[in-house]
Structures are given as structure tokens and as C-alpha cells.
Tab-separated table of C-alpha atoms in Angstrom:
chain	number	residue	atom	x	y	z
A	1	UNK	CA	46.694	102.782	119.882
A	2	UNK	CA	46.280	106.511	119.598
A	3	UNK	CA	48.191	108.767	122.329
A	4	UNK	CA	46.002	111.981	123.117
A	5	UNK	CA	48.672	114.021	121.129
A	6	UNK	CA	46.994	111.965	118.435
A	7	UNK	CA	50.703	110.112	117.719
A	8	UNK	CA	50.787	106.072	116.917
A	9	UNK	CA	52.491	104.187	119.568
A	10	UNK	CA	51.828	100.814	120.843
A	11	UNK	CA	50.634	100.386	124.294
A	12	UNK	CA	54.334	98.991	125.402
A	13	UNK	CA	55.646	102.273	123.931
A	14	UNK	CA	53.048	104.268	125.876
A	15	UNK	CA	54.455	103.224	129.091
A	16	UNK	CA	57.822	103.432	128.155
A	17	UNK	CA	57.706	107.221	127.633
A	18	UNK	CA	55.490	107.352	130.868
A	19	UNK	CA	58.350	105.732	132.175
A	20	UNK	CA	60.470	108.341	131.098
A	21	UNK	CA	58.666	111.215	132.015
A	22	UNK	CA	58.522	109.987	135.758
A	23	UNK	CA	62.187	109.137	135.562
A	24	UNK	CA	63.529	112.417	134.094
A	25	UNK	CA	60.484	114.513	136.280
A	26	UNK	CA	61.487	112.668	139.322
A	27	UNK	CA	65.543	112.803	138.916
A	28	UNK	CA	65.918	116.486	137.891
A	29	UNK	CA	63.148	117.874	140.504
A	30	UNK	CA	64.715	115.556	143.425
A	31	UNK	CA	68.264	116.294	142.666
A	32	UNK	CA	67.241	119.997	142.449
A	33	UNK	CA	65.961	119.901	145.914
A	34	UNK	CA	68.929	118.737	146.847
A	35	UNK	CA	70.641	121.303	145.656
A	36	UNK	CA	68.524	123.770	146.865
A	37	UNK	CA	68.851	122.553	150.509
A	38	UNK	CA	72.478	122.617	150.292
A	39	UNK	CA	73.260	126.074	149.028
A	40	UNK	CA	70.875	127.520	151.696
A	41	UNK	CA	72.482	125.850	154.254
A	42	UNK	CA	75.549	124.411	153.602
A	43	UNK	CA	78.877	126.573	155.047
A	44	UNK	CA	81.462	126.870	152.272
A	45	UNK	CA	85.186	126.653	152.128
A	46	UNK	CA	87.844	126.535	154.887
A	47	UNK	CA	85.787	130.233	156.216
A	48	UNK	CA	82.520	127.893	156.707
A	49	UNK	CA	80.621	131.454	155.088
A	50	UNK	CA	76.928	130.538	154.222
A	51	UNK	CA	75.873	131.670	150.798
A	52	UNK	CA	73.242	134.046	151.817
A	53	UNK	CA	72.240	135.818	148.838
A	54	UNK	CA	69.480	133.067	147.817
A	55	UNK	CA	67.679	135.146	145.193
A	56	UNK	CA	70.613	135.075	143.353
A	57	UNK	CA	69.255	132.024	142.520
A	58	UNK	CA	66.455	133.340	140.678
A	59	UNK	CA	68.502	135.003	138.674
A	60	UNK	CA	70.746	132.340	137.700
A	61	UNK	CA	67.622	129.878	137.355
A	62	UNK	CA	66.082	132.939	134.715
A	63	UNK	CA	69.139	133.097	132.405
A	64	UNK	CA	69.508	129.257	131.583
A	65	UNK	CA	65.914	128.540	131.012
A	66	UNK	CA	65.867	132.062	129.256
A	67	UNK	CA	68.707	130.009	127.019
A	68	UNK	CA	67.377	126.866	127.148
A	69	UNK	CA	64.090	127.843	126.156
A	70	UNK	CA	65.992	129.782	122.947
A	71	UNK	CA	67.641	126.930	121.829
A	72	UNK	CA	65.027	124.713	121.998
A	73	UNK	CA	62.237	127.030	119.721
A	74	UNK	CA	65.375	127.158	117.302
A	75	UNK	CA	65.338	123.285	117.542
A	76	UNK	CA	61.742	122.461	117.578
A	77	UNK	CA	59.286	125.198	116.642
A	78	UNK	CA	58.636	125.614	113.158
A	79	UNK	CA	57.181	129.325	113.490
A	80	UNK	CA	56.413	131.758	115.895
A	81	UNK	CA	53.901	133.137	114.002
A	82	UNK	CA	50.523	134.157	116.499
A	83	UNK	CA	52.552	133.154	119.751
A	84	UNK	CA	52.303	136.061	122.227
A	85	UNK	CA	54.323	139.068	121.933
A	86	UNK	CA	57.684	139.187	124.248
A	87	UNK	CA	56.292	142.433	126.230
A	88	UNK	CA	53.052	140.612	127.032
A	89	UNK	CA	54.463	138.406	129.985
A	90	UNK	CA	55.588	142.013	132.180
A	91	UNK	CA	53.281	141.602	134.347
A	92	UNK	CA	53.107	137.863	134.980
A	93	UNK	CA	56.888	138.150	135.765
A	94	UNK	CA	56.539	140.754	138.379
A	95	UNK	CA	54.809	137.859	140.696
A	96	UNK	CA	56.933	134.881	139.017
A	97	UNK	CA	60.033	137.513	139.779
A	98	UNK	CA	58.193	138.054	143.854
A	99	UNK	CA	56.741	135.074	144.190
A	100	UNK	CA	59.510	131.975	143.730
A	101	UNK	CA	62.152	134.509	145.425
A	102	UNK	CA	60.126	134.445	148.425
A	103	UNK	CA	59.827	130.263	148.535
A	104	UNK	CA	63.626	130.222	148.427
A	105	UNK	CA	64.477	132.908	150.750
A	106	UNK	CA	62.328	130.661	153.253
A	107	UNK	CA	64.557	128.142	153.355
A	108	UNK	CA	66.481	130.587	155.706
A	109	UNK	CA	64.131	130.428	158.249
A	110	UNK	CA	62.205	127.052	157.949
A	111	UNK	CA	63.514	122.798	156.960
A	112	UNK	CA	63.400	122.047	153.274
A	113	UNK	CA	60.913	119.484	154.034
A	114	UNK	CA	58.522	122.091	155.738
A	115	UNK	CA	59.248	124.186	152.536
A	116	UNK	CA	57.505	121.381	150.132
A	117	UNK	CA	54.972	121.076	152.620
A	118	UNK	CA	53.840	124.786	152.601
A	119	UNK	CA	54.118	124.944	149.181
A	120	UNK	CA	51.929	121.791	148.487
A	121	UNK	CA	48.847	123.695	150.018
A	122	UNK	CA	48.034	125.661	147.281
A	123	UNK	CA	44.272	124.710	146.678
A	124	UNK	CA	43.885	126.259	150.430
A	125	UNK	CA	44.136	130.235	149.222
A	126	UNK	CA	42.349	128.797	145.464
A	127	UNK	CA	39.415	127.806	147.721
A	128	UNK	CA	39.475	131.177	149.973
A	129	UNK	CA	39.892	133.711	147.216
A	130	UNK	CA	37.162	131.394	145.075
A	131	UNK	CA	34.769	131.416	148.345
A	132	UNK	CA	35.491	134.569	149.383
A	133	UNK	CA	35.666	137.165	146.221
A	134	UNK	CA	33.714	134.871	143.477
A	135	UNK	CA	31.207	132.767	145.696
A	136	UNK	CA	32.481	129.639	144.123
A	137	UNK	CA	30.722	126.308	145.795
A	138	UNK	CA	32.979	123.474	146.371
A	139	UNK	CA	31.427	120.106	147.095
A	140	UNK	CA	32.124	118.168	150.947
A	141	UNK	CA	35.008	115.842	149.061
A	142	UNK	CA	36.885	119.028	148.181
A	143	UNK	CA	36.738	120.492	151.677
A	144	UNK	CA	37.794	117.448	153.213
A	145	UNK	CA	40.980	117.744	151.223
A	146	UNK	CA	41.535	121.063	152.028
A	147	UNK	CA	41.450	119.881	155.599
A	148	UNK	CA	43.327	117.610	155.268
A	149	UNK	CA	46.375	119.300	153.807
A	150	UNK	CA	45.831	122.743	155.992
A	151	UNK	CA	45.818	120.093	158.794
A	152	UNK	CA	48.716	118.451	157.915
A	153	UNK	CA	50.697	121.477	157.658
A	154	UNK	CA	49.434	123.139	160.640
A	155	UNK	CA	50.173	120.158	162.515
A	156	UNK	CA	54.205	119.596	160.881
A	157	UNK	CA	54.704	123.599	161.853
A	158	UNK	CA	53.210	123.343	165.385
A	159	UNK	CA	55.383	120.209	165.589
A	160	UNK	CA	58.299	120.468	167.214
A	161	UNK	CA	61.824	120.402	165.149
A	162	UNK	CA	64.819	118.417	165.368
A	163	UNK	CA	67.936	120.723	167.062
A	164	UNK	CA	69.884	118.975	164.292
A	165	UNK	CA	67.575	120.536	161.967
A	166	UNK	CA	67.910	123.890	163.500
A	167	UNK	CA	71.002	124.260	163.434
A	168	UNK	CA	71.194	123.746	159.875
A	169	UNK	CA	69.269	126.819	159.095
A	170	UNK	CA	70.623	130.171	158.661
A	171	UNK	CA	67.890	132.341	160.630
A	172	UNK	CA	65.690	130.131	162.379
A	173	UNK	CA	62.439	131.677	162.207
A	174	UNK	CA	59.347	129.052	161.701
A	175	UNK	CA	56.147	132.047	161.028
A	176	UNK	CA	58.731	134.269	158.547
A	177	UNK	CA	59.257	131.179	156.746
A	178	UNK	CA	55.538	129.494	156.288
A	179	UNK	CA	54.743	133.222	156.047
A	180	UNK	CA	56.678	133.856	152.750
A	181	UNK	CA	56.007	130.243	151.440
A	182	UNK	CA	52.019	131.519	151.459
A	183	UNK	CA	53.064	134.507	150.019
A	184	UNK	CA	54.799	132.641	147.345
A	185	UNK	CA	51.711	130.905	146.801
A	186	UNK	CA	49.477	133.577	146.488
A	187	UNK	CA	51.779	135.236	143.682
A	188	UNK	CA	51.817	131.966	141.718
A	189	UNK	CA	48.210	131.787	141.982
A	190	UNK	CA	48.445	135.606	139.929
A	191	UNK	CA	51.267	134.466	137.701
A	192	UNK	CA	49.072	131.265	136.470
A	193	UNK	CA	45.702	133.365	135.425
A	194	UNK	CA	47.728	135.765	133.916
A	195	UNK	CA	49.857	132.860	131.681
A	196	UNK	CA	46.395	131.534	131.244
A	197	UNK	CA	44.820	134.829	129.799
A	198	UNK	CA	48.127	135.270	127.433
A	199	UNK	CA	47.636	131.798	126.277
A	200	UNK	CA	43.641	132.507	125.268
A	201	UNK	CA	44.594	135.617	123.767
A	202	UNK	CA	47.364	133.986	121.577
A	203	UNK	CA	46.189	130.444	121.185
A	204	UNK	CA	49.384	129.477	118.901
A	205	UNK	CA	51.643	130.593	121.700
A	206	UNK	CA	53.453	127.411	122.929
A	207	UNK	CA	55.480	126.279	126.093
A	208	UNK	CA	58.681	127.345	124.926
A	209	UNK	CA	57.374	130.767	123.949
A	210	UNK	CA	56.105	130.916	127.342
A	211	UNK	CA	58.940	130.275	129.121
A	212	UNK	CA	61.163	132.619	126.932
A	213	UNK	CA	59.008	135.519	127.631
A	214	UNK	CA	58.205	135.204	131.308
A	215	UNK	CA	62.641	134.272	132.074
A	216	UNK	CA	63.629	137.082	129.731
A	217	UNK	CA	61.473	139.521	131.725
A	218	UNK	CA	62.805	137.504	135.207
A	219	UNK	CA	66.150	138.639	134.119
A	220	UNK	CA	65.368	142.534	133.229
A	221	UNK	CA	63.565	142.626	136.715
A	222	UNK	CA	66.853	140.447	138.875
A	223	UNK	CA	69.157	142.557	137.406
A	224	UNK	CA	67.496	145.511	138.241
A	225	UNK	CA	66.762	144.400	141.938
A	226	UNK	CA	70.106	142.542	142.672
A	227	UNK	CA	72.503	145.000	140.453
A	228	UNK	CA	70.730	148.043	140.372
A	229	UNK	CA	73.081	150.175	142.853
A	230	UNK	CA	76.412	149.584	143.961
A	231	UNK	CA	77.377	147.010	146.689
A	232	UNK	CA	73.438	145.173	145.981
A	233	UNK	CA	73.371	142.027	146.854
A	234	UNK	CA	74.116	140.560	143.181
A	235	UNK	CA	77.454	142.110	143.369
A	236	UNK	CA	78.051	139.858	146.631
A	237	UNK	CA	76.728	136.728	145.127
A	238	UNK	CA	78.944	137.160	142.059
A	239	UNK	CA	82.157	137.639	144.834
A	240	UNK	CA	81.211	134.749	146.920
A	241	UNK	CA	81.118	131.998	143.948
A	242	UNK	CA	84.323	133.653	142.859
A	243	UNK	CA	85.649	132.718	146.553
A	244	UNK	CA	83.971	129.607	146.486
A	245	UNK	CA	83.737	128.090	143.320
A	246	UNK	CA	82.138	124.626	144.484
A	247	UNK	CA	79.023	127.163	145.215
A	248	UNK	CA	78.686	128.448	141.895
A	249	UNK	CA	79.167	124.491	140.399
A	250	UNK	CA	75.772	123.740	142.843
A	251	UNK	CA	74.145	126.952	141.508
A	252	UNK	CA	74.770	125.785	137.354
A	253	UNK	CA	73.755	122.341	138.464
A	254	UNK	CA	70.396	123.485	140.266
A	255	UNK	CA	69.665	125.445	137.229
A	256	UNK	CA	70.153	122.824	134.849
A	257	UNK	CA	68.237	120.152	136.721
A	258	UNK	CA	65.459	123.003	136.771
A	259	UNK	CA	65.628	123.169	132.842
A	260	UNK	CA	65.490	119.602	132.144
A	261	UNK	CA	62.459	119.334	134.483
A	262	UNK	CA	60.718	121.856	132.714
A	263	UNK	CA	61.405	119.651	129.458
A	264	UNK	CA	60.105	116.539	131.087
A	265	UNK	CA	56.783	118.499	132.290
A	266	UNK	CA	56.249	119.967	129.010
A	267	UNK	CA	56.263	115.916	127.469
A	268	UNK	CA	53.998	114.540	130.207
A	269	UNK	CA	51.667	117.091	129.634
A	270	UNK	CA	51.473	116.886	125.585
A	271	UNK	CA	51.233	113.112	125.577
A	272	UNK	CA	49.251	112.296	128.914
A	273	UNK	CA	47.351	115.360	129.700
A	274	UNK	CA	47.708	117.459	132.849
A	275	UNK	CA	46.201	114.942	135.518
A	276	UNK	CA	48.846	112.789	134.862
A	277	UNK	CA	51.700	115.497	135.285
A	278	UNK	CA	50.055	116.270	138.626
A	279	UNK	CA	50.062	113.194	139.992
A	280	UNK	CA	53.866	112.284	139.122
A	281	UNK	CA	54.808	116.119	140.646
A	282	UNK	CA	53.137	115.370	143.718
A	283	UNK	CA	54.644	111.904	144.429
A	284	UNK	CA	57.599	113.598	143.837
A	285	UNK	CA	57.028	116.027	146.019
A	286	UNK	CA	56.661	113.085	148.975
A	287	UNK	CA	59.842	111.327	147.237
A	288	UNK	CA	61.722	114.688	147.754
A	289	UNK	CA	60.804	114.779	152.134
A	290	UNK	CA	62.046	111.127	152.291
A	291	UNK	CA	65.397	111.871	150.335
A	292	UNK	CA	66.074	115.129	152.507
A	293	UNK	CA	65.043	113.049	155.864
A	294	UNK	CA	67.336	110.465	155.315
A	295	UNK	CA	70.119	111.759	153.153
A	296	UNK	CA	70.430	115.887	154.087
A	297	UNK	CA	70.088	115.801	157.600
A	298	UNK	CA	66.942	116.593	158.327
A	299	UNK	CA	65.259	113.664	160.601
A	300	UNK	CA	61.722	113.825	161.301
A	301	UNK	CA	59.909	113.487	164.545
A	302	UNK	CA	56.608	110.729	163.936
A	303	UNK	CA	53.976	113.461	164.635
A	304	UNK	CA	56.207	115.072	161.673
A	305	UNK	CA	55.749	112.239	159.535
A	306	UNK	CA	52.080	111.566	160.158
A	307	UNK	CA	51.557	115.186	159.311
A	308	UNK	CA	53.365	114.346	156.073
A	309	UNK	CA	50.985	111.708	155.260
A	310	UNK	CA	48.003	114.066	156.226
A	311	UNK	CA	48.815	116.267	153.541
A	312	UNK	CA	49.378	113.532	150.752
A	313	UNK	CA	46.499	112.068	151.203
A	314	UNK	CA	45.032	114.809	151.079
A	315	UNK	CA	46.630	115.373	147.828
A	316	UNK	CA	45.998	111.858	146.198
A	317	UNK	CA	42.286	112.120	146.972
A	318	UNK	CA	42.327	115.796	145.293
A	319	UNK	CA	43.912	113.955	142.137
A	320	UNK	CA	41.105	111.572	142.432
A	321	UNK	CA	38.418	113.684	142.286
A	322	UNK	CA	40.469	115.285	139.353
A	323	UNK	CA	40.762	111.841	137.276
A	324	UNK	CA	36.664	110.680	138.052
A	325	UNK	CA	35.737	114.075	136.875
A	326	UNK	CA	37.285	113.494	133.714
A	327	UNK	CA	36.147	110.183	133.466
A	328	UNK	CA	32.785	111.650	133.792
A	329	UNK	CA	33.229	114.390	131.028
A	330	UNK	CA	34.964	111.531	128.722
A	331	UNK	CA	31.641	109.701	129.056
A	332	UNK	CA	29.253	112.573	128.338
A	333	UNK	CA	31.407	113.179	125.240
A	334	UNK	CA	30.969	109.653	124.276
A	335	UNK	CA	27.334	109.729	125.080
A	336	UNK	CA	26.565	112.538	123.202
């Protein structure tokens, strides 16, 4: 049997590596989430001091896939030869700089689990802007999966929270938080035309390349904004994991996991195609509200949880629309 990478392996080996995608997508995304939730909100050493320079993050996050990426186009690409041009990604990293600084620095003001949520609602501003500004038509099954997830995340932040919850967060503050999530959302939706337009203009320009480009500019831009005059807020991040190293061993280990995943994604999307990365993101996504619920301290109220299952479904019947589309293509290609 022929993979779509065009690669001989039986159909046992097939699922085996589909296996493994799922598993590595699933551990290092989950245990990054983790992570996430408990440097935002976790109090550190005998002071109980909250780490509360969560950009920093980005930073950190930018340097080891900025590495990572390195070392693995030494490893695996034969030639760089037509890939896109280092200075090309500058302006893709502005909103990739913006935009993932603002989904973290929510997790001040709003649950981790309300975090995923927000974030999972990205086809709602794809629909506006493509409605609004380029008269796009969607068809009734695509609108009633944008109801469903704008519903179900409406309905989770008019919901009301768990004091246990609250008092876990830093600066409780429910419209800051789904405000910058959206925000968030709207700059990845710039970032990912841009990457898309650099990747038509340089065909031969792979993943890696990609990813080098678009961290190396996330570092020039960090260090500018977090280092850039004395007593910024890098400065303070850099003092705190000095003070508290067990900090600065959840920051490595968030960036890591973050790294790996990217690794993972790239596979599932070479040998199974993009549908099928979707789908194993967006389970994890679900997997990731469970494993905060019942293992970080953040119980959920059953309106809460029905407004979780709003928004997947939503989800799963987007990816269904997604797969019998193809389906249909794959059959006109036959036909023809």
C-alpha cells in the first residue's frame, strides 16, 4: 500500500505511525498545557511569588524551536536551495510575536480550560472577515457549526466559575481574557496567509525553513520588547528563575514539549494529509479540558461541561464536512 507521501508501508505499518503521531501529538501538547497552567498560576518558593512575566515565555518558546528547527535542517534537509529567504518571514512574526503573547497573557485573567475554548473558535472571525470584506457564501452546515462553537463559548463564559478556580488566577478578569484570546486569533488568522503567500512564492521552502525564519525573527522582536530598556520585564523574568529555579525547569520543559509537538505535526501532516492532523489536534484539545478539570484544579460546573461539548461537536462536524469534501474531490479526480 502506498502512503500519500508516496512511501511503501503495509497497512499494519500505516497505523502504527498513526499511532505514533497521536501519541507523541497528544503527550507533548497535553503535558505542555500543563505546564502552561502551572507557571501562570502556580506561587513559587517559600515567598509563594507568581511568575508574572508570561511573555517571557514566548521568548523562551522562540529560541529552542529557533534551535531545534537548526539542528534538524542540518539533520534532514539536503539543500536549502529555493526555500524562502530568512528576511521574508518579518512581517508574519510581528503577529506570531502579538498574537500567541496575547493567548498566554490571558491565562492571567481567565481558566486554562476557557483559554482552549476561546481559542478553538477560530472559523468564527474566518467566517466574519470572509462574509464581511470578501462576500464569501458559506453553506447552512457551516453556519450551524459556527453556532455551535460561538454558542458553546458564549455559554462556558456567561457560565458561572468555580471560586476554586478563581482563586487560582492571577487577575481575575473574564472579558480581558476572552478579549485577548480573540485578539490572538485574529493575528494568527494574518500570520497563516502570510506563511501561506511565502510558501507559494518559494514552493521548495519546507517546514523546518519555516519555522527557522518566523522563531529567529520571534527572538529579534522579544528581545527588543522584553530587554530593550533597563528594568523591562525580561530582566525580571531572568531574576525570578534565578530565585526560583523549579520555574525556569517548567519553562525548558514547556518549550521542549512545544518542539517535539511541532515534530509530530510536521509527520502527520506529510504522511496523512492535513484533515487528519486536525482532527487528532482537536481531540486533543478536549483531552487537554478533561486533564486540567480533574488533575490542575480546575472543576467544572455541568452547564460548563455541556458548553464544552457544544463546541466539539461543533468541531467534529466541521472536520466532517472537511473529510466528505475531500472524498468528493478524490472522486472527481478519479472520474475524470
Amino acid at each position: 500500500m502506498e502512503t500519500r507521501s508516496g512511501r511503501g508501508v503495509g497497512g499494519l505499518g500505516r497505523v502504527m505511525v498513526l499511532a505514533f503521531c497521536v501519541a507523541g501529538i497528544w503527550s507533548a501538547y497535553i503535558t505542555q498545557g500543563v505546564l502552561q497552567e502551572t507557571v501562570s498560576t502556580k506561587r513559587f518558593g517559600p515567598d509563594g511569588k507568581r511568575f508574572e512575566h508570561l511573555s517571557f515565555l514566548n521568548l523562551a518558546q522562540n529560541v529552542v524551536c529557533f534551535f531545534w528547527s537548526f539542528i534538524m535542517i542540518k539533520l534532514w534537509s539536503s539543500s536549502s536551495a529555493g526555500a524562502a529567504p530568512w528576511w521574508s518571514y518579518w512581517s508574519a512574526s510581528i503577529t506570531n510575536t502579538i498574537g500567541p503573547a496575547m493567548g498566554i497573557e490571558a491565562l492571567k485573567y481567565i481558566s486554562y480550560p476557557a483559554q482552549v475554548l476561546a481559542k478553538s473558535s477560530k472559523m468564527i472571525p474566518v467566517m466574519v472577515m470572509g462574509t464581511l470584506v470578501y462576500g464569501i457564501k458559506y453553506t447552512i452546515p457551516e453556519y450551524i457549526c459556527t453556532f455551535l462553537v460561538a454558542g458553546g463559548v458564549s455559554a462556558f463564559a456567561l457560565s458561572k466559575t468555580s471560586s476554586k478556580t478563581i482563586s487560582r488566577l492571577a487577575h481575575p478578569n473574564a472579558p480581558l481574557g476572552y478579549a485577548l484570546c480573540f485578539l490572538n486569533l485574529a493575528f494568527d488568522g494574518f500570520t497563516n496567509a502570510t506563511q501561506d503567500s511565502i510558501t507559494t512564492r518559494y514552493p521548495k521552502t519546507t517546514a523546518w525553513d519555516i519555522m527557522l525564519g518566523m522563531n529567529l525573527w520571534g527572538i529579534i522582536y522579544n528581545v527588543v520588547y522584553m530587554f530593550g530598556w533597563p528594568h523591562a520585564r525580561g530582566f525580571k523574568a531572568v531574576q525570578f528563575c534565578r530565585e526560583h529555579p523549579e520555574a525556569a525547569w517548567d519553562i525548558l520543559l514547556f518549550c521542549l514539549c512545544g518542539a517535539i509537538g511541532q515534530n509530530f505535526i510536521f509527520l502527520t501532516i506529510s504522511r496523512f494529509g492535513s484533515l487528519v492532523n486536525t482532527t487528532i489536534t482537536t481531540t486533543r484539545k478536549f483531552v487537554s479540558i478533561v486533564v486540567s478539570s480533574l488533575l490542575s484544579g480546575n472543576p467544572l460546573f455541568p452547564k460548563q461541561w455541556g458548553s464544552v461539548v457544544m463546541v466539539f461537536s461543533g468541531l467534529t462536524f466541521q472536520i466532517f464536512l472537511k473529510w466528505r469534501k475531500l472524498q468528493r474531490m478524490q472522486k472527481k479526480t478519479k472520474d475524470a
